[in-house]
């Protein structure tokens, strides 16, 4: 194992395995060794699965030797957010409420990915029960941000992004209910894909809001995200060849998304838009007023469902929770069932209007987050700061969840500042081609 493979993308590793230049067993061992030696690893991984990783890598090596690889990523190791059930290994979703919870089988998405040859390195830390966009978790651990170790990394797939950014996994699988894949991806200068709700089965995942919960990859490239999406579904990856921005039409969303934009995220977004235009994209600025109305429904819809799912478990032992997360869950208790139903009926109307108004564009673009990663220490001691930063962190990404869309975030030239592309529901393949073309322009 003379070579360091930790800087390669998942796709590059897969090609090296296919060419016989990397043994998947050596690859898994190098990552397990790197995790064991890394000073921040305990803040990134909740627990490792070394026996499983070695067995899966050995099987992948055997398939490679016989010429029976199951796909380009067969033998590539990745990390999994600690809300995906792993047979015989604790899955606790960042919460003391679930301490010692050991599933009897894998989550469905993990089963499919394993059948496709992906190697499971372990489970990554996350925001408690996935209910924060910051990644701050004093109950289990707060992972570091690659650009500032004293700042939070974004959540709730915090350790997922950190595992990739710090070279402790080639790629990671997270979940996104209000931005939980895209925020940590953006703050750690990575690519993150939010899939359409319902596209990837949630069986065997710890829920937050089941009508919004989605599963998605965090990786170094759009190609890796395309390959991981295919691996999670047992399908064929999107062909990204020949993707070009020439003639593509993008709508810069002015409603809500550009409000209170801080200096560096604004600079990163403006530079990115200019680069897209220079590469041939047609840029239009416009408003979609329905976004503001949908945002007004968010507190009701998200918290009511989350509290409805978790009420009994929470109220049996509220002292085990981080008080700010507990308070957020409990805010859902104040809404009537009739208001919840009415809000969802109205949101379905707003979603149809959104699709009508954006149908002529290849994607709607906006800053992934209007803020930079906040300081973890201040978040712990300053309650108003915590509330403000958490709401702002989630604001732009939540638009995609509310409108039922798929979304992709790409890094910009500004560290920890991403640009997001929103596509129509179940149009991930088209969005990935848009992203592949955009990534070339943004380099």
XYZ file of C-alpha atoms in Angstrom, residues 80-85 91-94 101 107 123-124 126 129-130 156 174-175 204-208 215:
26
model
C -23.088 5.949 6.152
C -24.917 8.472 8.324
C -25.903 6.974 11.667
C -29.605 6.827 10.872
C -29.291 3.988 8.369
C -29.881 0.662 10.095
C -27.832 2.883 14.914
C -28.558 5.792 17.275
C -29.228 8.831 15.044
C -27.139 11.104 17.227
C -30.485 0.443 19.519
C -31.722 -0.450 5.813
C -21.456 5.174 10.696
C -20.952 8.927 10.914
C -25.069 13.623 12.888
C -32.470 12.970 15.318
C -31.514 14.970 12.188
C -27.677 17.062 9.858
C -26.647 11.077 4.147
C -30.251 12.167 4.367
C -34.762 0.921 7.791
C -33.917 4.605 8.262
C -34.613 6.529 11.453
C -37.286 9.079 10.449
C -37.620 12.795 11.119
C -31.595 9.973 0.923
